[in-house]
Amino acid sequence: MEINISNLKINLTELRKKVNQYDDNYINIYHHLIQSSSYWNDKYSNRFFSCVEEKRHKIDKNIQELNKMINVYQYIIDQYQSLGSKVKIKVENRNDVISAIDHYIQQLNNIISYYQGLDVSFCPNEAYFLNQEKQKLIKMRDSSINMKQNIKNIFNLVEETERTVKSKNNKIHIEILKDINIGEYI
Protein backbone atom coordinates (compact mmCIF):
# COMPACT_ATOMS: atom_id res chain seq x y z
CA MET A 1 0.00 0.00 0.00
CA GLU A 2 1.29 3.44 -0.90
CA ILE A 3 -0.34 6.70 0.12
CA ASN A 4 0.85 10.13 -0.93
CA ILE A 5 -0.63 12.47 1.68
CA SER A 6 0.16 15.61 -0.35
CA ASN A 7 -1.67 14.27 -3.40
CA LEU A 8 -4.52 13.06 -1.22
CA LYS A 9 -4.91 16.57 0.23
CA ILE A 10 -4.99 18.04 -3.28
CA ASN A 11 -7.58 15.44 -4.35
CA LEU A 12 -9.66 16.16 -1.26
CA THR A 13 -9.67 19.89 -1.96
CA GLU A 14 -10.69 19.22 -5.57
CA LEU A 15 -13.40 16.78 -4.48
CA ARG A 16 -14.81 19.32 -2.02
CA LYS A 17 -14.90 21.93 -4.79
CA LYS A 18 -16.64 19.56 -7.20
CA VAL A 19 -19.21 18.46 -4.63
CA ASN A 20 -19.94 22.09 -3.75
CA GLN A 21 -20.30 22.96 -7.44
CA TYR A 22 -22.54 19.94 -7.97
CA ASP A 23 -24.65 20.97 -4.99
CA ASP A 24 -24.87 24.60 -6.16
CA ASN A 25 -25.74 23.62 -9.74
CA TYR A 26 -28.52 21.26 -8.73
CA ILE A 27 -29.93 23.61 -6.12
CA ASN A 28 -30.04 26.28 -8.83
CA ILE A 29 -31.57 23.95 -11.44
CA TYR A 30 -34.25 22.61 -9.12
CA HIS A 31 -35.03 26.05 -7.81
CA HIS A 32 -35.73 27.21 -11.37
CA LEU A 33 -37.69 24.07 -12.21
CA ILE A 34 -39.90 24.49 -9.16
CA GLN A 35 -40.43 28.16 -10.03
CA SER A 36 -41.54 27.13 -13.50
CA SER A 37 -44.38 25.12 -11.96
CA SER A 38 -46.41 28.34 -11.75
CA TYR A 39 -46.20 28.66 -15.57
CA TRP A 40 -46.95 25.07 -16.53
CA ASN A 41 -50.16 23.56 -15.33
CA ASP A 42 -51.69 20.67 -17.25
CA LYS A 43 -52.14 16.94 -16.91
CA TYR A 44 -48.39 16.30 -17.41
CA SER A 45 -47.00 18.98 -15.11
CA ASN A 46 -48.02 17.34 -11.82
CA ARG A 47 -46.30 14.12 -12.80
CA PHE A 48 -43.25 16.02 -14.09
CA PHE A 49 -42.86 18.15 -10.95
CA SER A 50 -43.39 15.13 -8.76
CA CYS A 51 -40.54 13.46 -10.63
CA VAL A 52 -38.44 16.62 -10.25
CA GLU A 53 -39.00 16.60 -6.48
CA GLU A 54 -38.11 12.91 -6.29
CA LYS A 55 -34.88 13.55 -8.21
CA ARG A 56 -34.05 16.46 -5.93
CA HIS A 57 -34.33 14.19 -2.88
CA LYS A 58 -32.12 11.58 -4.54
CA ILE A 59 -29.55 14.21 -5.42
CA ASP A 60 -29.61 15.50 -1.83
CA LYS A 61 -28.96 11.94 -0.67
CA ASN A 62 -26.10 11.56 -3.17
CA ILE A 63 -24.56 14.81 -1.95
CA GLN A 64 -24.73 13.48 1.60
CA GLU A 65 -23.02 10.30 0.41
CA LEU A 66 -20.34 12.33 -1.39
CA ASN A 67 -19.77 14.23 1.86
CA LYS A 68 -19.29 10.87 3.60
CA MET A 69 -16.64 10.14 0.98
CA ILE A 70 -14.98 13.47 1.77
CA ASN A 71 -14.98 12.48 5.44
CA VAL A 72 -13.25 9.20 4.54
CA TYR A 73 -10.54 11.09 2.66
CA GLN A 74 -10.09 13.42 5.63
CA TYR A 75 -9.93 10.46 8.01
CA ILE A 76 -7.18 8.85 5.90
CA ILE A 77 -5.20 12.10 5.88
CA ASP A 78 -5.64 12.58 9.63
CA GLN A 79 -4.52 9.03 10.38
CA TYR A 80 -1.50 8.87 8.08
CA GLN A 81 -0.04 12.37 8.02
CA SER A 82 1.72 11.75 11.35
CA LEU A 83 3.75 9.07 9.52
CA GLY A 84 5.01 11.45 6.84
CA SER A 85 4.07 12.88 3.46
CA LYS A 86 4.29 9.47 1.77
CA VAL A 87 3.40 6.18 3.37
CA LYS A 88 4.50 2.93 1.77
CA ILE A 89 3.89 -0.23 3.74
CA LYS A 90 3.13 -3.87 3.09
CA VAL A 91 0.93 -4.97 5.97
CA GLU A 92 1.31 -8.59 4.90
CA ASN A 93 5.04 -8.34 5.82
CA ARG A 94 4.28 -7.45 9.44
CA ASN A 95 5.32 -10.82 10.91
CA ASP A 96 8.49 -10.99 8.84
CA VAL A 97 9.56 -7.48 9.90
CA ILE A 98 8.83 -8.09 13.59
CA SER A 99 10.55 -11.48 13.42
CA ALA A 100 13.68 -9.93 11.85
CA ILE A 101 13.82 -7.29 14.60
CA ASP A 102 13.32 -9.97 17.27
CA HIS A 103 16.20 -11.95 15.73
CA TYR A 104 18.41 -8.84 15.79
CA ILE A 105 17.50 -8.16 19.44
CA GLN A 106 18.29 -11.77 20.33
CA GLN A 107 21.70 -11.51 18.65
CA LEU A 108 22.42 -8.34 20.65
CA ASN A 109 21.36 -10.14 23.84
CA ASN A 110 23.72 -13.01 23.00
CA ILE A 111 26.63 -10.63 22.45
CA ILE A 112 25.83 -8.76 25.67
CA SER A 113 25.81 -12.11 27.49
CA TYR A 114 29.28 -12.86 26.12
CA TYR A 115 30.54 -9.51 27.39
CA GLN A 116 29.04 -10.19 30.82
CA GLY A 117 30.67 -13.59 30.95
CA LEU A 118 34.17 -12.29 30.22
CA ASP A 119 36.70 -12.43 33.02
CA VAL A 120 38.48 -9.10 32.77
CA SER A 121 39.96 -9.06 36.27
CA PHE A 122 43.44 -9.55 34.86
CA CYS A 123 43.21 -6.59 32.43
CA PRO A 124 41.66 -3.51 34.08
CA ASN A 125 42.59 -1.17 31.21
CA GLU A 126 40.78 -3.29 28.63
CA ALA A 127 37.88 -3.87 31.02
CA TYR A 128 36.96 -0.20 30.80
CA PHE A 129 36.79 -0.29 26.97
CA LEU A 130 34.90 -3.59 26.96
CA ASN A 131 32.38 -2.16 29.40
CA GLN A 132 31.89 0.86 27.13
CA GLU A 133 31.27 -1.46 24.17
CA LYS A 134 28.82 -3.48 26.24
CA GLN A 135 26.95 -0.27 27.17
CA LYS A 136 26.75 0.67 23.48
CA LEU A 137 25.27 -2.74 22.72
CA ILE A 138 22.74 -2.35 25.55
CA LYS A 139 21.71 1.02 24.12
CA MET A 140 21.40 -0.55 20.66
CA ARG A 141 19.23 -3.34 22.08
CA ASP A 142 17.02 -0.90 23.98
CA SER A 143 16.73 1.27 20.89
CA SER A 144 15.81 -1.80 18.84
CA ILE A 145 13.13 -2.74 21.36
CA ASN A 146 11.68 0.77 21.12
CA MET A 147 11.90 0.65 17.33
CA LYS A 148 10.07 -2.69 17.31
CA GLN A 149 7.26 -1.23 19.42
CA ASN A 150 7.02 1.82 17.15
CA ILE A 151 6.84 -0.42 14.09
CA LYS A 152 4.13 -2.53 15.74
CA ASN A 153 2.22 0.67 16.50
CA ILE A 154 2.51 1.77 12.86
CA PHE A 155 1.27 -1.60 11.61
CA ASN A 156 -1.60 -1.46 14.12
CA LEU A 157 -2.48 2.06 12.99
CA VAL A 158 -2.47 1.05 9.33
CA GLU A 159 -4.52 -2.09 9.92
CA GLU A 160 -7.08 -0.26 12.08
CA THR A 161 -7.28 2.63 9.60
CA GLU A 162 -7.81 0.24 6.69
CA ARG A 163 -10.57 -1.61 8.57
CA THR A 164 -12.28 1.67 9.43
CA VAL A 165 -11.97 2.99 5.86
CA LYS A 166 -13.39 -0.24 4.46
CA SER A 167 -16.28 -0.07 6.91
CA LYS A 168 -16.98 3.60 6.07
CA ASN A 169 -16.75 2.91 2.34
CA ASN A 170 -19.24 0.04 2.64
CA LYS A 171 -21.75 2.50 4.09
CA ILE A 172 -21.49 4.89 1.13
CA HIS A 173 -24.16 4.33 -1.49
CA ILE A 174 -24.30 6.71 -4.42
CA GLU A 175 -27.24 6.14 -6.70
CA ILE A 176 -26.77 6.62 -10.41
CA LEU A 177 -29.50 8.98 -11.52
CA LYS A 178 -30.95 9.21 -14.97
CA ASP A 179 -31.95 12.54 -16.43
CA ILE A 180 -35.63 13.30 -16.65
CA ASN A 181 -36.85 12.69 -20.18
CA ILE A 182 -38.91 15.82 -20.82
CA GLY A 183 -40.36 14.18 -23.94
CA GLU A 184 -42.49 11.97 -21.70
CA TYR A 185 -44.27 15.04 -20.34
CA ILE A 186 -44.84 17.03 -23.50
GROMACS .gro file of C-alpha atoms in nm:
model
  186
    1MET     CA    1   0.000   0.000   0.000
    2GLU     CA    2   0.129   0.344  -0.090
    3ILE     CA    3  -0.034   0.670   0.012
    4ASN     CA    4   0.085   1.013  -0.093
    5ILE     CA    5  -0.063   1.247   0.168
    6SER     CA    6   0.016   1.561  -0.035
    7ASN     CA    7  -0.167   1.427  -0.340
    8LEU     CA    8  -0.452   1.306  -0.122
    9LYS     CA    9  -0.491   1.657   0.023
   10ILE     CA   10  -0.499   1.804  -0.328
   11ASN     CA   11  -0.758   1.544  -0.435
   12LEU     CA   12  -0.966   1.616  -0.126
   13THR     CA   13  -0.967   1.989  -0.196
   14GLU     CA   14  -1.069   1.922  -0.557
   15LEU     CA   15  -1.340   1.678  -0.448
   16ARG     CA   16  -1.481   1.932  -0.202
   17LYS     CA   17  -1.490   2.193  -0.479
   18LYS     CA   18  -1.664   1.956  -0.720
   19VAL     CA   19  -1.921   1.846  -0.463
   20ASN     CA   20  -1.994   2.209  -0.375
   21GLN     CA   21  -2.030   2.296  -0.744
   22TYR     CA   22  -2.254   1.994  -0.797
   23ASP     CA   23  -2.465   2.097  -0.499
   24ASP     CA   24  -2.487   2.460  -0.616
   25ASN     CA   25  -2.574   2.362  -0.974
   26TYR     CA   26  -2.852   2.126  -0.873
   27ILE     CA   27  -2.993   2.361  -0.612
   28ASN     CA   28  -3.004   2.628  -0.883
   29ILE     CA   29  -3.157   2.395  -1.144
   30TYR     CA   30  -3.425   2.261  -0.912
   31HIS     CA   31  -3.503   2.605  -0.781
   32HIS     CA   32  -3.573   2.721  -1.137
   33LEU     CA   33  -3.769   2.407  -1.221
   34ILE     CA   34  -3.990   2.449  -0.916
   35GLN     CA   35  -4.043   2.816  -1.003
   36SER     CA   36  -4.154   2.713  -1.350
   37SER     CA   37  -4.438   2.512  -1.196
   38SER     CA   38  -4.641   2.834  -1.175
   39TYR     CA   39  -4.620   2.866  -1.557
   40TRP     CA   40  -4.695   2.507  -1.653
   41ASN     CA   41  -5.016   2.356  -1.533
   42ASP     CA   42  -5.169   2.067  -1.725
   43LYS     CA   43  -5.214   1.694  -1.691
   44TYR     CA   44  -4.839   1.630  -1.741
   45SER     CA   45  -4.700   1.898  -1.511
   46ASN     CA   46  -4.802   1.734  -1.182
   47ARG     CA   47  -4.630   1.412  -1.280
   48PHE     CA   48  -4.325   1.602  -1.409
   49PHE     CA   49  -4.286   1.815  -1.095
   50SER     CA   50  -4.339   1.513  -0.876
   51CYS     CA   51  -4.054   1.346  -1.063
   52VAL     CA   52  -3.844   1.662  -1.025
   53GLU     CA   53  -3.900   1.660  -0.648
   54GLU     CA   54  -3.811   1.291  -0.629
   55LYS     CA   55  -3.488   1.355  -0.821
   56ARG     CA   56  -3.405   1.646  -0.593
   57HIS     CA   57  -3.433   1.419  -0.288
   58LYS     CA   58  -3.212   1.158  -0.454
   59ILE     CA   59  -2.955   1.421  -0.542
   60ASP     CA   60  -2.961   1.550  -0.183
   61LYS     CA   61  -2.896   1.194  -0.067
   62ASN     CA   62  -2.610   1.156  -0.317
   63ILE     CA   63  -2.456   1.481  -0.195
   64GLN     CA   64  -2.473   1.348   0.160
   65GLU     CA   65  -2.302   1.030   0.041
   66LEU     CA   66  -2.034   1.233  -0.139
   67ASN     CA   67  -1.977   1.423   0.186
   68LYS     CA   68  -1.929   1.087   0.360
   69MET     CA   69  -1.664   1.014   0.098
   70ILE     CA   70  -1.498   1.347   0.177
   71ASN     CA   71  -1.498   1.248   0.544
   72VAL     CA   72  -1.325   0.920   0.454
   73TYR     CA   73  -1.054   1.109   0.266
   74GLN     CA   74  -1.009   1.342   0.563
   75TYR     CA   75  -0.993   1.046   0.801
   76ILE     CA   76  -0.718   0.885   0.590
   77ILE     CA   77  -0.520   1.210   0.588
   78ASP     CA   78  -0.564   1.258   0.963
   79GLN     CA   79  -0.452   0.903   1.038
   80TYR     CA   80  -0.150   0.887   0.808
   81GLN     CA   81  -0.004   1.237   0.802
   82SER     CA   82   0.172   1.175   1.135
   83LEU     CA   83   0.375   0.907   0.952
   84GLY     CA   84   0.501   1.145   0.684
   85SER     CA   85   0.407   1.288   0.346
   86LYS     CA   86   0.429   0.947   0.177
   87VAL     CA   87   0.340   0.618   0.337
   88LYS     CA   88   0.450   0.293   0.177
   89ILE     CA   89   0.389  -0.023   0.374
   90LYS     CA   90   0.313  -0.387   0.309
   91VAL     CA   91   0.093  -0.497   0.597
   92GLU     CA   92   0.131  -0.859   0.490
   93ASN     CA   93   0.504  -0.834   0.582
   94ARG     CA   94   0.428  -0.745   0.944
   95ASN     CA   95   0.532  -1.082   1.091
   96ASP     CA   96   0.849  -1.099   0.884
   97VAL     CA   97   0.956  -0.748   0.990
   98ILE     CA   98   0.883  -0.809   1.359
   99SER     CA   99   1.055  -1.148   1.342
  100ALA     CA  100   1.368  -0.993   1.185
  101ILE     CA  101   1.382  -0.729   1.460
  102ASP     CA  102   1.332  -0.997   1.727
  103HIS     CA  103   1.620  -1.195   1.573
  104TYR     CA  104   1.841  -0.884   1.579
  105ILE     CA  105   1.750  -0.816   1.944
  106GLN     CA  106   1.829  -1.177   2.033
  107GLN     CA  107   2.170  -1.151   1.865
  108LEU     CA  108   2.242  -0.834   2.065
  109ASN     CA  109   2.136  -1.014   2.384
  110ASN     CA  110   2.372  -1.301   2.300
  111ILE     CA  111   2.663  -1.063   2.245
  112ILE     CA  112   2.583  -0.876   2.567
  113SER     CA  113   2.581  -1.211   2.749
  114TYR     CA  114   2.928  -1.286   2.612
  115TYR     CA  115   3.054  -0.951   2.739
  116GLN     CA  116   2.904  -1.019   3.082
  117GLY     CA  117   3.067  -1.359   3.095
  118LEU     CA  118   3.417  -1.229   3.022
  119ASP     CA  119   3.670  -1.243   3.302
  120VAL     CA  120   3.848  -0.910   3.277
  121SER     CA  121   3.996  -0.906   3.627
  122PHE     CA  122   4.344  -0.955   3.486
  123CYS     CA  123   4.321  -0.659   3.243
  124PRO     CA  124   4.166  -0.351   3.408
  125ASN     CA  125   4.259  -0.117   3.121
  126GLU     CA  126   4.078  -0.329   2.863
  127ALA     CA  127   3.788  -0.387   3.102
  128TYR     CA  128   3.696  -0.020   3.080
  129PHE     CA  129   3.679  -0.029   2.697
  130LEU     CA  130   3.490  -0.359   2.696
  131ASN     CA  131   3.238  -0.216   2.940
  132GLN     CA  132   3.189   0.086   2.713
  133GLU     CA  133   3.127  -0.146   2.417
  134LYS     CA  134   2.882  -0.348   2.624
  135GLN     CA  135   2.695  -0.027   2.717
  136LYS     CA  136   2.675   0.067   2.348
  137LEU     CA  137   2.527  -0.274   2.272
  138ILE     CA  138   2.274  -0.235   2.555
  139LYS     CA  139   2.171   0.102   2.412
  140MET     CA  140   2.140  -0.055   2.066
  141ARG     CA  141   1.923  -0.334   2.208
  142ASP     CA  142   1.702  -0.090   2.398
  143SER     CA  143   1.673   0.127   2.089
  144SER     CA  144   1.581  -0.180   1.884
  145ILE     CA  145   1.313  -0.274   2.136
  146ASN     CA  146   1.168   0.077   2.112
  147MET     CA  147   1.190   0.065   1.733
  148LYS     CA  148   1.007  -0.269   1.731
  149GLN     CA  149   0.726  -0.123   1.942
  150ASN     CA  150   0.702   0.182   1.715
  151ILE     CA  151   0.684  -0.042   1.409
  152LYS     CA  152   0.413  -0.253   1.574
  153ASN     CA  153   0.222   0.067   1.650
  154ILE     CA  154   0.251   0.177   1.286
  155PHE     CA  155   0.127  -0.160   1.161
  156ASN     CA  156  -0.160  -0.146   1.412
  157LEU     CA  157  -0.248   0.206   1.299
  158VAL     CA  158  -0.247   0.105   0.933
  159GLU     CA  159  -0.452  -0.209   0.992
  160GLU     CA  160  -0.708  -0.026   1.208
  161THR     CA  161  -0.728   0.263   0.960
  162GLU     CA  162  -0.781   0.024   0.669
  163ARG     CA  163  -1.057  -0.161   0.857
  164THR     CA  164  -1.228   0.167   0.943
  165VAL     CA  165  -1.197   0.299   0.586
  166LYS     CA  166  -1.339  -0.024   0.446
  167SER     CA  167  -1.628  -0.007   0.691
  168LYS     CA  168  -1.698   0.360   0.607
  169ASN     CA  169  -1.675   0.291   0.234
  170ASN     CA  170  -1.924   0.004   0.264
  171LYS     CA  171  -2.175   0.250   0.409
  172ILE     CA  172  -2.149   0.489   0.113
  173HIS     CA  173  -2.416   0.433  -0.149
  174ILE     CA  174  -2.430   0.671  -0.442
  175GLU     CA  175  -2.724   0.614  -0.670
  176ILE     CA  176  -2.677   0.662  -1.041
  177LEU     CA  177  -2.950   0.898  -1.152
  178LYS     CA  178  -3.095   0.921  -1.497
  179ASP     CA  179  -3.195   1.254  -1.643
  180ILE     CA  180  -3.563   1.330  -1.665
  181ASN     CA  181  -3.685   1.269  -2.018
  182ILE     CA  182  -3.891   1.582  -2.082
  183GLY     CA  183  -4.036   1.418  -2.394
  184GLU     CA  184  -4.249   1.197  -2.170
  185TYR     CA  185  -4.427   1.504  -2.034
  186ILE     CA  186  -4.484   1.703  -2.350
   0.00000   0.00000   0.00000
